[in-house]
mmCIF file of C-alpha atoms in Angstrom:
data_model
loop_
_atom_site.group_PDB
_atom_site.id
_atom_site.type_symbol
_atom_site.label_atom_id
_atom_site.label_comp_id
_atom_site.label_asym_id
_atom_site.label_seq_id
_atom_site.Cartn_x
_atom_site.Cartn_y
_atom_site.Cartn_z
ATOM 1 C CA MET A 1 105.902 101.361 131.865
ATOM 2 C CA PRO A 2 106.569 101.148 128.125
ATOM 3 C CA LEU A 3 105.662 97.605 128.053
ATOM 4 C CA SER A 4 102.933 95.377 126.321
ATOM 5 C CA ASP A 5 100.198 94.022 128.340
ATOM 6 C CA ASP A 6 100.825 90.177 129.496
ATOM 7 C CA SER A 7 104.707 90.574 128.790
ATOM 8 C CA PHE A 8 105.977 88.752 131.099
ATOM 9 C CA ASP A 9 105.104 84.894 133.158
ATOM 10 C CA VAL A 10 106.026 86.087 136.272
ATOM 11 C CA VAL A 11 106.724 89.748 137.411
ATOM 12 C CA LEU A 12 108.920 90.287 140.861
ATOM 13 C CA CYS A 13 108.742 93.520 142.423
ATOM 14 C CA ALA A 14 111.250 93.588 145.340
ATOM 15 C CA GLU A 15 111.662 96.680 147.436
ATOM 16 C CA VAL A 16 110.341 99.067 145.448
ATOM 17 C CA LEU A 17 106.828 100.318 146.065
ATOM 18 C CA GLU A 18 108.153 101.788 149.134
ATOM 19 C CA HIS A 19 109.968 104.158 147.717
ATOM 20 C CA LEU A 20 106.948 105.926 146.052
ATOM 21 C CA PRO A 21 104.599 107.915 147.856
ATOM 22 C CA PHE A 22 101.771 105.807 149.265
ATOM 23 C CA GLU A 23 99.262 107.585 147.134
ATOM 24 C CA ASP A 24 101.362 105.704 143.708
ATOM 25 C CA PHE A 25 101.091 102.434 145.362
ATOM 26 C CA LYS A 26 97.488 101.477 143.806
ATOM 27 C CA LYS A 27 99.092 102.653 140.731
ATOM 28 C CA GLY A 28 102.060 100.519 140.770
ATOM 29 C CA LEU A 29 100.306 97.589 141.343
ATOM 30 C CA SER A 30 98.033 98.143 138.880
ATOM 31 C CA GLU A 31 101.418 98.626 136.326
ATOM 32 C CA ILE A 32 102.570 95.267 137.846
ATOM 33 C CA LYS A 33 99.138 93.175 137.134
ATOM 34 C CA ARG A 34 99.084 94.997 133.508
ATOM 35 C CA VAL A 35 102.464 93.609 132.427
ATOM 36 C CA SER A 36 102.230 90.074 134.172
ATOM 37 C CA LYS A 37 100.587 87.417 132.543
ATOM 38 C CA ARG A 38 99.738 85.588 135.348
ATOM 39 C CA TYR A 39 102.131 85.322 138.350
ATOM 40 C CA CYS A 40 103.201 88.274 140.745
ATOM 41 C CA ILE A 41 106.105 88.169 143.830
ATOM 42 C CA LEU A 42 106.113 91.552 145.860
ATOM 43 C CA SER A 43 108.442 92.116 148.390
ATOM 44 C CA LEU A 44 107.881 94.813 151.003
ATOM 45 C CA PRO A 45 109.617 95.993 153.762
ATOM 46 C CA TYR A 46 107.793 95.281 157.601
ATOM 47 C CA TRP A 47 108.779 97.496 160.066
ATOM 48 C CA GLY A 48 108.754 96.188 163.660
ATOM 49 C CA LEU A 49 110.311 94.318 166.921
ATOM 50 C CA ILE A 50 111.325 90.899 165.859
ATOM 51 C CA PHE A 51 110.902 87.741 168.413
ATOM 52 C CA TYR A 52 112.752 84.707 166.993
ATOM 53 C CA VAL A 53 113.552 81.217 168.999
ATOM 54 C CA GLY A 54 114.798 78.661 166.474
ATOM 55 C CA LEU A 55 115.416 74.986 167.523
ATOM 56 C CA LYS A 56 117.598 72.119 165.769
ATOM 57 C CA LEU A 57 118.026 68.763 167.760
ATOM 58 C CA PRO A 58 118.932 65.838 166.017
ATOM 59 C CA LEU A 59 116.536 63.614 164.332
ATOM 60 C CA LEU A 60 113.884 66.058 165.400
ATOM 61 C CA LYS A 61 111.960 68.371 162.651
ATOM 62 C CA LYS A 62 113.482 72.241 162.952
ATOM 63 C CA LEU A 63 111.146 74.277 165.736
ATOM 64 C CA GLU A 64 110.910 77.958 164.786
ATOM 65 C CA ILE A 65 108.595 80.670 166.578
ATOM 66 C CA PHE A 66 108.430 84.241 165.365
ATOM 67 C CA ILE A 67 106.491 87.090 166.108
ATOM 68 C CA LYS A 68 106.584 90.302 164.814
ATOM 69 C CA PHE A 69 105.397 93.140 166.986
ATOM 70 C CA PRO A 70 104.685 97.058 165.929
ATOM 71 C CA PHE A 71 106.877 99.582 167.587
ATOM 72 C CA PHE A 72 105.137 102.408 169.031
ATOM 73 C CA LYS A 73 107.909 104.679 168.925
ATOM 74 C CA GLU A 74 108.292 106.095 165.296
ATOM 75 C CA PRO A 75 111.546 106.905 164.146
ATOM 76 C CA GLU A 76 112.746 108.824 161.341
ATOM 77 C CA TYR A 77 111.995 107.091 157.209
ATOM 78 C CA SER A 78 115.593 106.252 156.366
ATOM 79 C CA LYS A 79 116.806 104.716 152.700
ATOM 80 C CA GLY A 80 114.058 106.772 150.670
ATOM 81 C CA HIS A 81 111.528 104.828 152.126
ATOM 82 C CA TYR A 82 107.942 106.786 152.095
ATOM 83 C CA TRP A 83 105.822 104.251 153.897
ATOM 84 C CA GLU A 84 106.545 100.759 155.195
ATOM 85 C CA ILE A 85 104.291 97.677 156.678
ATOM 86 C CA GLY A 86 104.080 98.154 160.407
ATOM 87 C CA ARG A 87 104.355 101.639 160.107
ATOM 88 C CA ARG A 88 101.210 104.010 161.695
ATOM 89 C CA GLY A 89 98.507 104.034 159.411
ATOM 90 C CA TYR A 90 100.260 101.056 157.488
ATOM 91 C CA PHE A 91 99.209 98.027 158.966
ATOM 92 C CA LEU A 92 99.359 94.586 156.820
ATOM 93 C CA LYS A 93 95.663 94.292 156.736
ATOM 94 C CA LYS A 94 95.279 97.779 154.954
ATOM 95 C CA ILE A 95 98.062 96.600 152.151
ATOM 96 C CA LYS A 96 96.393 93.022 151.890
ATOM 97 C CA ARG A 97 93.036 94.814 151.123
ATOM 98 C CA ILE A 98 94.731 97.115 148.643
ATOM 99 C CA ILE A 99 96.441 94.181 146.813
ATOM 100 C CA GLU A 100 93.206 92.236 146.502
ATOM 101 C CA ARG A 101 91.220 95.349 145.347
ATOM 102 C CA SER A 102 93.723 96.028 142.607
ATOM 103 C CA GLY A 103 92.828 92.659 141.051
ATOM 104 C CA LEU A 104 95.633 90.424 142.607
ATOM 105 C CA LYS A 105 94.745 87.388 144.594
ATOM 106 C CA ILE A 106 97.284 86.588 147.341
ATOM 107 C CA LEU A 107 98.420 83.166 147.177
ATOM 108 C CA LYS A 108 100.693 83.129 149.875
ATOM 109 C CA ASP A 109 102.147 85.526 152.197
ATOM 110 C CA TYR A 110 105.222 85.289 154.597
ATOM 111 C CA ILE A 111 107.839 86.656 156.115
ATOM 112 C CA ASN A 112 111.190 84.606 155.788
ATOM 113 C CA PHE A 113 113.429 83.858 158.695
ATOM 114 C CA GLU A 114 116.644 84.776 157.651
ATOM 115 C CA SER A 115 115.036 88.277 156.502
ATOM 116 C CA PRO A 116 112.667 89.251 158.749
ATOM 117 C CA TYR A 117 111.972 92.722 157.420
ATOM 118 C CA HIS A 118 110.777 91.643 154.224
ATOM 119 C CA HIS A 119 107.451 90.727 153.748
ATOM 120 C CA ILE A 120 106.753 88.427 150.640
ATOM 121 C CA PHE A 121 103.644 88.096 148.640
ATOM 122 C CA VAL A 122 103.139 85.572 145.830
ATOM 123 C CA LEU A 123 100.186 87.017 143.658
ATOM 124 C CA GLU A 124 97.971 85.709 140.902
ATOM 125 C CA LYS A 125 96.571 88.168 138.369
ATOM 126 C CA VAL A 126 92.607 87.508 138.617
ATOM 127 C CA LYS A 127 90.659 87.202 134.880
#
């Protein structure tokens, strides 16, 4: 990218890197890290079956149960995605390992109940 190093306080990359071949994932992370002063937020699609139960009763704290299951039958890729977390060969553990080896520390990662197809990573640049 034609940007200077440490150009932005925070870099947000939402639903972009899966549109590049997986071989370019590390290169994409490297560029995100390079232009960020300190923090990065990354959103990647997480494919699979979802089991979700939410319960809210008066005077009680909201209870939410959320489980993501890998799905064994691989459908055709859509939306121009080369890869997605949860598909064969792209497990979450592997993606986390690549992120951490790129010099970005995972401060938090989660799936939002309102958008369970997206896995969010809050990252900090390792000095």
